[in-house]
Short mmCIF file of C-alpha atoms and ligand atoms in Angstrom, two decimals:
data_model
loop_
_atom_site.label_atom_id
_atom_site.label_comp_id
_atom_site.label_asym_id
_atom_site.label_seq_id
_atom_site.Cartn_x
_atom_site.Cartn_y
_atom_site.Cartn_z
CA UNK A 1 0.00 0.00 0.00
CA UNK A 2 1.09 3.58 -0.77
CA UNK A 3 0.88 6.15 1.54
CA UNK A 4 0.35 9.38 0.54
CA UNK A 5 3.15 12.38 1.47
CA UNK A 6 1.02 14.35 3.84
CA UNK A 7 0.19 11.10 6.23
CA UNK A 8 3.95 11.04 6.67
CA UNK A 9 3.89 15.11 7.10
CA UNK A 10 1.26 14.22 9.93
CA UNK A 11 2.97 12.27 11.36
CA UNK A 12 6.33 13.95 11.42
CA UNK A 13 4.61 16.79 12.97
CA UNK A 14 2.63 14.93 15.35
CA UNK A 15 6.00 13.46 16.78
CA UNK A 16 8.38 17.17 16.53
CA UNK A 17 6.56 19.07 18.88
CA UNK A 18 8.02 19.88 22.10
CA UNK A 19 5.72 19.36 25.60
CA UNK A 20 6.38 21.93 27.66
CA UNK A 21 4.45 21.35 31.50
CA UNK A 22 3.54 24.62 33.64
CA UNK A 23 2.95 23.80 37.18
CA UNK A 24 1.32 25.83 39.51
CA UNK A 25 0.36 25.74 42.88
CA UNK A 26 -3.11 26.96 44.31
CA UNK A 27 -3.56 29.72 46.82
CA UNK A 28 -0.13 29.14 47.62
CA UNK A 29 0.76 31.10 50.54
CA UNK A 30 -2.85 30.40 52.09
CA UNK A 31 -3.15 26.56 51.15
CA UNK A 32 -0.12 26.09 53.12
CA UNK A 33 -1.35 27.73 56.41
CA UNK A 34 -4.31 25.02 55.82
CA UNK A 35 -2.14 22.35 55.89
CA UNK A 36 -0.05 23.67 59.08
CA UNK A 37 -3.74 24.29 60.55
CA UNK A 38 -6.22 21.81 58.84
CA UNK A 39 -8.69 23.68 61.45
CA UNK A 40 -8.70 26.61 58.59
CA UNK A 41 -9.60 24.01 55.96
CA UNK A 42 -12.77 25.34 54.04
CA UNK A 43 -12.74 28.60 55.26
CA UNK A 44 -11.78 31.94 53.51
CA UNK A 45 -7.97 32.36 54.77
CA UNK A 46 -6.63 35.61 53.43
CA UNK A 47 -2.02 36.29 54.14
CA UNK A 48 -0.83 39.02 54.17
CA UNK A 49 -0.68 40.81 57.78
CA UNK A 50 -3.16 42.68 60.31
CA UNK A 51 -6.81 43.92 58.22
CA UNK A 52 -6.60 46.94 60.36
CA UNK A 53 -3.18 47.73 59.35
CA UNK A 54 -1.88 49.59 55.80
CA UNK A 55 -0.54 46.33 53.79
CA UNK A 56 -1.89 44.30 50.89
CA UNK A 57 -3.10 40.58 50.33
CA UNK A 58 -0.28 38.22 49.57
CA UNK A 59 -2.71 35.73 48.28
CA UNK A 60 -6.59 33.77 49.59
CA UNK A 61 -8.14 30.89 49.65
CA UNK A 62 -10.47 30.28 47.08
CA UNK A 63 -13.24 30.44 49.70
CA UNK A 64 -11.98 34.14 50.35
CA UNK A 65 -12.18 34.72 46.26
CA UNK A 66 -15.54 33.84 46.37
CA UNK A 67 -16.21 37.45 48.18
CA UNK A 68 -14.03 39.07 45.39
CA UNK A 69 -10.45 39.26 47.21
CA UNK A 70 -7.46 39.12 44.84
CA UNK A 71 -4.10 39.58 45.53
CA UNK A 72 -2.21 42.87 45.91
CA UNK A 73 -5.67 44.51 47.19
CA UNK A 74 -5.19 46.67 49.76
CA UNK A 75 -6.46 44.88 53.27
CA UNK A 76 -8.35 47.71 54.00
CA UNK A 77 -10.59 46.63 50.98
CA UNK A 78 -9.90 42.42 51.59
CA UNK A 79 -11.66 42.78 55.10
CA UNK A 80 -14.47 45.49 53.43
CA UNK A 81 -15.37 42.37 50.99
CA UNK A 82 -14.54 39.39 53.44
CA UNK A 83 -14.98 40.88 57.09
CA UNK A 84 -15.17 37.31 58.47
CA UNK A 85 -12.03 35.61 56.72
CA UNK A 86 -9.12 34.72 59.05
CA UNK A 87 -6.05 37.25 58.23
CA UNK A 88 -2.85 35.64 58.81
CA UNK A 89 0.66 37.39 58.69
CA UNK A 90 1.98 34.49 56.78
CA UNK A 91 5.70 32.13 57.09
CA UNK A 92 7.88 32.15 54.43
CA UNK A 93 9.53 29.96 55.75
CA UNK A 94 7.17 27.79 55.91
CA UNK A 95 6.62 28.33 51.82
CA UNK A 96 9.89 28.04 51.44
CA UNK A 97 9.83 24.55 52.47
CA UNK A 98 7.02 23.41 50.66
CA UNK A 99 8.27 24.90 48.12
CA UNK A 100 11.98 22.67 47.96
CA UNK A 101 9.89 19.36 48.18
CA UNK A 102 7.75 20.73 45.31
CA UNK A 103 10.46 21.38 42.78
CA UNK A 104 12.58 18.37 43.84
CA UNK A 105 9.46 16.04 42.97
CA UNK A 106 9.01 18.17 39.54
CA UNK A 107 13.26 17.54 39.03
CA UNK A 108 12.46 14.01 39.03
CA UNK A 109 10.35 14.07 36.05
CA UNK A 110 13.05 15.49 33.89
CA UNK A 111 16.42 17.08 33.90
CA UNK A 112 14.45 20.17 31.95
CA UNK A 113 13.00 22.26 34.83
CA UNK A 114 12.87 26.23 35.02
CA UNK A 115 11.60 27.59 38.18
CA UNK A 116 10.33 31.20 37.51
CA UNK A 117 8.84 32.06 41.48
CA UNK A 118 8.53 30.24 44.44
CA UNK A 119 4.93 28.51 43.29
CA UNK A 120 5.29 27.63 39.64
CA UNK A 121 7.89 25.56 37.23
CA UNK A 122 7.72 24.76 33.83
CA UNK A 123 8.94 21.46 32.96
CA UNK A 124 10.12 20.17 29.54
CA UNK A 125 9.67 16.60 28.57
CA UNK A 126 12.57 15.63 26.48
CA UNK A 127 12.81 11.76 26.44
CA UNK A 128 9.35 10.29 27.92
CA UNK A 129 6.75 11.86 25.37
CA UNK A 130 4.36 8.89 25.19
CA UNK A 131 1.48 10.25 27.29
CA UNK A 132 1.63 13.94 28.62
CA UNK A 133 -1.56 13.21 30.27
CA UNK A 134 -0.39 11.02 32.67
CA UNK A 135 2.71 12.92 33.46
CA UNK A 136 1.45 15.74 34.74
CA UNK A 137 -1.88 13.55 36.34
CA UNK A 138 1.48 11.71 37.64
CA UNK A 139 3.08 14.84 39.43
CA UNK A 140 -0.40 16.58 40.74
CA UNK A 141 -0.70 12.95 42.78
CA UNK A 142 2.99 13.11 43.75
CA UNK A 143 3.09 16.70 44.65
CA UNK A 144 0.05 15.89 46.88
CA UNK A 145 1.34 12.86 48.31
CA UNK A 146 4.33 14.67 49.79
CA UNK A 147 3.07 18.16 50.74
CA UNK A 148 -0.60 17.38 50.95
CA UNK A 149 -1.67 20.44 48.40
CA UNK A 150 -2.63 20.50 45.22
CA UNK A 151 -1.61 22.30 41.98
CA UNK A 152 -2.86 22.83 38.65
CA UNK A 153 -1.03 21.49 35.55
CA UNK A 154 -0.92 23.01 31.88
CA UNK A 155 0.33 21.17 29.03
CA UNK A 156 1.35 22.85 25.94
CA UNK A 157 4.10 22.80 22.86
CA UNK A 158 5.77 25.60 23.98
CA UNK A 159 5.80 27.79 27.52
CA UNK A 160 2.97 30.30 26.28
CA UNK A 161 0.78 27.90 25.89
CA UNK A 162 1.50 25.54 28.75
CA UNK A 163 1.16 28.61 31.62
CA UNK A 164 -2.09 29.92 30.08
CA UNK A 165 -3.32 26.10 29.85
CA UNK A 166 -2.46 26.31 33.66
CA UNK A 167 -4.41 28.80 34.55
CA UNK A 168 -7.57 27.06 32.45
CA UNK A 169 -7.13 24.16 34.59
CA UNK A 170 -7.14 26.02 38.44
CA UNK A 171 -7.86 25.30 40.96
CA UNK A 172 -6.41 21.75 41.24
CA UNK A 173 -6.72 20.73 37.90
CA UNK A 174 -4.86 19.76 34.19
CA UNK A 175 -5.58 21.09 30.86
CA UNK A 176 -3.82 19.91 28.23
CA UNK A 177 -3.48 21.86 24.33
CA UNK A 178 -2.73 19.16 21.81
CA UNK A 179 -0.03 20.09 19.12
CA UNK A 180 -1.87 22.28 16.17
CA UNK A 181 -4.50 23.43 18.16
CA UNK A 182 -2.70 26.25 19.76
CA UNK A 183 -4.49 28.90 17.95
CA UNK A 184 -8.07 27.28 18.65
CA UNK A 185 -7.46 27.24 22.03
CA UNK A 186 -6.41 31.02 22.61
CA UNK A 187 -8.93 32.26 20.02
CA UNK A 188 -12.01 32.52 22.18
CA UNK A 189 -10.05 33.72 25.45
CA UNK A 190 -10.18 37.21 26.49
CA UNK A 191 -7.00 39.13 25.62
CA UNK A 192 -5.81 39.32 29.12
CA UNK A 193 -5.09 35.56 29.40
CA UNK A 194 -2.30 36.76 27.39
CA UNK A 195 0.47 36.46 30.12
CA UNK A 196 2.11 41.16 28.80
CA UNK A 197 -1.56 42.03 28.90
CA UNK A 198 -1.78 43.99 31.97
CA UNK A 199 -4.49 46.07 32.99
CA UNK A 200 -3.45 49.16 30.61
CA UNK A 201 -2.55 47.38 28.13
CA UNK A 202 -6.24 45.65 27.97
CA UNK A 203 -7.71 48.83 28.55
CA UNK A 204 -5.98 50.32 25.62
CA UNK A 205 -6.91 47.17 23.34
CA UNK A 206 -10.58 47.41 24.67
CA UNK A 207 -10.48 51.07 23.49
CA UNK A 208 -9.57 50.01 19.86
CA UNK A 209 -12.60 47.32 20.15
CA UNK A 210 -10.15 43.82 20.26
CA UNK A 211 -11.25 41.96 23.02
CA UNK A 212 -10.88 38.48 22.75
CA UNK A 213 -7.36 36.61 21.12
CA UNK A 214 -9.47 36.08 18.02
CA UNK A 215 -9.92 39.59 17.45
CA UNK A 216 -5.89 39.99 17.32
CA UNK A 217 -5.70 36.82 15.31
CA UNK A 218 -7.89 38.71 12.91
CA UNK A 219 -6.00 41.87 12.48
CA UNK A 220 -2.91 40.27 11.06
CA UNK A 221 0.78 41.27 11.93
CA UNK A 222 1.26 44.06 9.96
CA UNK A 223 -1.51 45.83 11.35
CA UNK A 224 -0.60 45.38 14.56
CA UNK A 225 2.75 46.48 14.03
CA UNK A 226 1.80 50.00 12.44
CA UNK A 227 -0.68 50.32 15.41
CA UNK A 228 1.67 49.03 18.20
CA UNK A 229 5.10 48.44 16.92
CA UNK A 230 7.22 46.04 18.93
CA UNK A 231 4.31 45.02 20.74
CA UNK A 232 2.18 44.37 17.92
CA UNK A 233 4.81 41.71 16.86
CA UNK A 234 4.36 40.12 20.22
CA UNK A 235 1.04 40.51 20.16
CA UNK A 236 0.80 38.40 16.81
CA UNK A 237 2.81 35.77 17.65
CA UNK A 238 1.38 35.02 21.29
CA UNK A 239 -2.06 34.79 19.63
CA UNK A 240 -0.91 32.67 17.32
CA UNK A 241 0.43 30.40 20.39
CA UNK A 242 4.11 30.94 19.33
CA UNK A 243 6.96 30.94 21.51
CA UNK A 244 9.90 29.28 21.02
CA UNK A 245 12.10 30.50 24.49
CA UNK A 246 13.35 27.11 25.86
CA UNK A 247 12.94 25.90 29.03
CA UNK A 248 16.21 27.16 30.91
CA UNK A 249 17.48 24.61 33.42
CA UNK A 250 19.45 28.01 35.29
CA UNK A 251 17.83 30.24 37.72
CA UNK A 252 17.84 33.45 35.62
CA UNK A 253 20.13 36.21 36.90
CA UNK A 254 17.43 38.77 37.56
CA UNK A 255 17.23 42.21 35.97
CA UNK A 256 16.65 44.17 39.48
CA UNK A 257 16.84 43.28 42.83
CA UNK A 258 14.19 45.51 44.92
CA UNK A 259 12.20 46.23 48.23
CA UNK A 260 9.34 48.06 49.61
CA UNK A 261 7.47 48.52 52.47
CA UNK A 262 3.74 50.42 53.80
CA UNK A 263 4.00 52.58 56.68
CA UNK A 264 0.96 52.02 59.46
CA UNK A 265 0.46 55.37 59.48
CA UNK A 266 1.31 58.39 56.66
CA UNK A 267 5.03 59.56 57.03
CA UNK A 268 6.21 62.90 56.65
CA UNK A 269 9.43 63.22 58.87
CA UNK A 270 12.36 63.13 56.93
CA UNK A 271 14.71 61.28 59.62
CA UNK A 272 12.10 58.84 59.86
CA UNK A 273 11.86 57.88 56.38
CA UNK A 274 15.43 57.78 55.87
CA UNK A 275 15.11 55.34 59.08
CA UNK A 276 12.54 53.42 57.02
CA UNK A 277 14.79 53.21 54.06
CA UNK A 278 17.43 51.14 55.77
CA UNK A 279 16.16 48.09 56.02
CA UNK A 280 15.07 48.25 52.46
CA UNK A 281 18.79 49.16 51.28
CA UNK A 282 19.88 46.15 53.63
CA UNK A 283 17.61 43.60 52.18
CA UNK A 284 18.50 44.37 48.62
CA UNK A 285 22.11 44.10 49.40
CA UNK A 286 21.56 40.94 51.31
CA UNK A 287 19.86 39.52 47.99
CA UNK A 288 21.97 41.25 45.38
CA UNK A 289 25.24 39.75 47.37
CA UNK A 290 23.64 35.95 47.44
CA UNK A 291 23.35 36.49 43.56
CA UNK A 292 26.87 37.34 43.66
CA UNK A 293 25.61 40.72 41.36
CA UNK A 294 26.25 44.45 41.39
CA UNK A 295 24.36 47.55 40.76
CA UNK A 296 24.90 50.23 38.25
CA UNK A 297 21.97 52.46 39.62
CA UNK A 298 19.14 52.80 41.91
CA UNK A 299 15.57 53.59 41.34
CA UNK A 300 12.94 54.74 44.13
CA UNK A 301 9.60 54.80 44.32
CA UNK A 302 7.55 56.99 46.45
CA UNK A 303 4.11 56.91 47.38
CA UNK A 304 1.86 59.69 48.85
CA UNK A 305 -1.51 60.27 50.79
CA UNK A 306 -3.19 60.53 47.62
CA UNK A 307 -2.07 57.10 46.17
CA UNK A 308 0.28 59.34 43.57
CA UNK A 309 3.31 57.22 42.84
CA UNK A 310 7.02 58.89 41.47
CA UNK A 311 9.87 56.57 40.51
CA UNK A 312 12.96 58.23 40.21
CA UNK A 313 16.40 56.65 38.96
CA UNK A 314 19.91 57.28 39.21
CA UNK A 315 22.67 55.73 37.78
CA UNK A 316 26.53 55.38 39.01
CA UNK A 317 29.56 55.28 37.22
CA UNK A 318 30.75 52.30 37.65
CA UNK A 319 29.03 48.71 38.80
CA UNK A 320 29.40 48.03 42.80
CA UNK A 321 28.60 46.27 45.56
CA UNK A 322 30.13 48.42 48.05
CA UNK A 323 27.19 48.84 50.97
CA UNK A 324 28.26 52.08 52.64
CA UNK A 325 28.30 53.65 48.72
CA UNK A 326 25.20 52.68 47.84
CA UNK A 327 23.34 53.26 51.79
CA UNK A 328 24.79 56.75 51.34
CA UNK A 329 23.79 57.56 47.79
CA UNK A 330 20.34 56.25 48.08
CA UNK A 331 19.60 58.29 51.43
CA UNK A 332 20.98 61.24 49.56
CA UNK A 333 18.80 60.68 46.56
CA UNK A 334 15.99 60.06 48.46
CA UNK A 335 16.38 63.56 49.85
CA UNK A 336 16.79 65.16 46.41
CA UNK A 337 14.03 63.55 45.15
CA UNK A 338 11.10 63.75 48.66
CA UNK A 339 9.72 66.85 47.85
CA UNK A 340 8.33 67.29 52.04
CA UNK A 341 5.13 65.62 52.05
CA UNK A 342 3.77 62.43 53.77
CA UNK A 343 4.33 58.98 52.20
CA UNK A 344 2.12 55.72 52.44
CA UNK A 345 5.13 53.80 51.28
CA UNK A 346 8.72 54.12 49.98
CA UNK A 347 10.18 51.47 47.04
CA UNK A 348 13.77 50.85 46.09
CA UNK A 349 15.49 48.76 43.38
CA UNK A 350 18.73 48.29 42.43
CA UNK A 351 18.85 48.17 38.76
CA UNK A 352 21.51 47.84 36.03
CA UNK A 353 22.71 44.29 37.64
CA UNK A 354 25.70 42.33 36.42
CA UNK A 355 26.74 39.15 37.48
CA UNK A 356 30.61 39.83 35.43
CA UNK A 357 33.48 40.33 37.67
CA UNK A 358 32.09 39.87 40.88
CA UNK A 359 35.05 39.82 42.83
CA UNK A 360 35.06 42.71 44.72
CA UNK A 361 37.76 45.26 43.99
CA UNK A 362 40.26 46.80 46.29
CA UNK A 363 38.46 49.69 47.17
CA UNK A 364 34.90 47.75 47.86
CA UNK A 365 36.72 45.70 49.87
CA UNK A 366 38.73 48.30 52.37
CA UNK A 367 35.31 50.16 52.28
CA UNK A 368 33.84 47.02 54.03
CA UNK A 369 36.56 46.35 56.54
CA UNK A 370 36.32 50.52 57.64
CA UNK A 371 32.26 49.96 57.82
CA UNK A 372 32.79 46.67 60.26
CA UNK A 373 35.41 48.20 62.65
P1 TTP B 401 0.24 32.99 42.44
O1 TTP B 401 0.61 31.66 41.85
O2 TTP B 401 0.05 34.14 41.51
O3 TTP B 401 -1.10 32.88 43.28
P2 TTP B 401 -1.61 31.70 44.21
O4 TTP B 401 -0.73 30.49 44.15
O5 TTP B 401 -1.83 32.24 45.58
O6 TTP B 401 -3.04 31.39 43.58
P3 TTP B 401 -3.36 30.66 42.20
O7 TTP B 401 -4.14 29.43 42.57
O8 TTP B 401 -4.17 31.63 41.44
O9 TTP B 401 -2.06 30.33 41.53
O10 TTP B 401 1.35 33.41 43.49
C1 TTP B 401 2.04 32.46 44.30
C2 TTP B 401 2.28 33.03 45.68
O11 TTP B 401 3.04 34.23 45.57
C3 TTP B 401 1.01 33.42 46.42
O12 TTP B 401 0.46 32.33 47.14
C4 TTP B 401 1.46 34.52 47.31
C5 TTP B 401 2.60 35.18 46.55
N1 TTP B 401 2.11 36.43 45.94
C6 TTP B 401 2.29 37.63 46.62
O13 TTP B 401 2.87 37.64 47.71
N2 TTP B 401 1.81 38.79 46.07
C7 TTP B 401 1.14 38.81 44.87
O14 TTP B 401 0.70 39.89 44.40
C8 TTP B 401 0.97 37.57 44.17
C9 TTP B 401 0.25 37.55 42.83
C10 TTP B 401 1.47 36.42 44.73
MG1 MG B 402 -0.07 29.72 42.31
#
């Protein structure tokens, strides 16, 4: 018998696509304070510090999302919507640990693992691609076994695809996008399932009447390149379902290392703030030293009464990781920049991160020795 070309075309492309797995945990932050206290289990649980203090949610329970908490709502708001949830002040810790056993079981499905955040991994099958399926059904019943909480497991042909599948499948579920269908799959989904499409970004979109993925499928590259240059291009491709970034086995040197804190109460002394501002310069030094980087600049963020929000950079000459430099730069360019009156909360990054050279020089060193003695 004679087959014709295409069957073998079929088949070739049936067998070259890659399986890319996002895993994600639910409610994170909250499902583990259910395990550590099963007496919480089934009730709205909602981390992230005191309701009747400034702050924002960390994360709920799905319970609590039932009354319309999200995360990064202020608590004010979380306990307005949910007045009978229990607030917890959460453990990292804790997290952290569930966190280790999670990604060790996900290591043991294949060498290919990227974590991007303490929650989620995507996973790329390279040898074992007989049943996807039952992979991931595999590691939702292992994850559970050894931490007791559940996750939700998307299965695509590249990473696009597999963490928007995730999010299709949550809570505690698996949703898998066979190869081909990519573009079926997105075309009915609102444009912010597009992991870029932010709230502006889907406001401006809304504006020009696209919606849903289909309507950007529709407009065709070019025209969303004249209307939204670089963007456009992105646009096309992601709802198309194409991505071809691999599946990076490294932790990914990050691009800025930052901090920020709420104040209980409005600030508007100037020693006070610059009190408040040391533990943030500490913490990003702490982190930007354990990623063996240094900093080429500083950006702050300041937040008043009103909610109005400045950022303001600066950039230094060289790269550093010299502590007393940077503690006394930022403080002084936080007093350039404070124009006097009350903040809600004060931000700062360290930006312009390289991981080249790190040995400290001379100079960074004697700095350190003068700042210890
Ligand atoms: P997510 O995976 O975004 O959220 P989640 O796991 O709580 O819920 P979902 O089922 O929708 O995945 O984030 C993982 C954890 O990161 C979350 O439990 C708490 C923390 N987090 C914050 O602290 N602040 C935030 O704004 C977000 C989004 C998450
Ligand atoms: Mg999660």
């Amino acid at each position: 018998m004679q087959l014709p070309c295409h069957f073998f075309c079929v088949i070739l492309t049936l067998m070259d696509h890659r399986i890319v797995m996002h895993v994600d945990m639910d409610a994170f932050f909250a499902s583990v304070e259910v395990v550590n206290n099963p007496s919480l289990k089934g009730k709205p649980v909602i981390v992230g510090g005191d309701p009747d203090k400034r702050g924002v949610v960390s994360t709920c329970s799905y319970e609590a999302r039932k009354f319309g908490v999200r995360s990064a709502m202020s608590m004010f708001e979380a306990k307005k919507r949910c007045p009978h949830a229990i607030f917890l002040e959460g453990n990292f810790a804790l997290y952290r640990e569930a966190s280790d056993k999670v990604m060790e079981i996900l290591q043991s499905f294949s060498p290919c693992v990227e974590i991007v955040g303490i929650d989620e991994a995507y996973v790329e099958l390279k040898e074992d691609k007989s049943s996807p399926f039952k992979v991931g059904q595999s590691i939702r019943r292992k994850v559970f076994e050894a931490t007791s909480l559940t996750c939700s497991v998307g299965i695509g042909s590249n990473k696009l695809i597999a963490k928007i599948a995730s999010s299709h499948a949550k809570p505690n579920g698996l949703f898998e996008v066979p190869p081909n269908l990519e573009k079926d799959f997105l075309a009915p989904l609102p444009i912010e399932s597009i992991p870029g499409i932010g709230i502006r970004t889907q406001v401006e979109l809304n504006n020009d009447g696209i919606f849903k993925v289909s309507d950007l499928q529709n407009l065709g590259m070019d025209t969303l390149i004249n209307r939204y240059g670089a963007y456009g291009y992105y646009f096309h491709l992601a709802s198309h379902g194409k991505d071809n970034r691999p599946v990076s086995e490294e932790d990914p040197a990050p691009k800025s290392i930052g901090a920020e804190t709420t104040f209980e109460k409005d600030i508007d002394e100037r020693d006070l703030l610059l009190e408040e501002l040391q533990p943030l310069i500490e913490k990003a030094y702490q982190r930007m030293r354990r990623h063996k980087m240094r900093t080429r600049g500083v950006s702050l963020k300041l937040r008043f009464s009103d909610f109005k929000t400045i950022t303001r950079s600066l950039s230094f000459e060289n790269h550093t990781i010299n502590y007393r430099f940077l503690k006394e730069t930022t403080c002084e360019f936080f007093t350039q920049i404070w124009p006097g009156t009350p903040l809600r909360l004060i931000g700062l990054s360290f930006e312009k991160l390289t991981d080249s050279y790190w040995q400290p020089t001379f100079w960074d060193w004697l700095a350190e020795q003068n700042q210890e003695t």
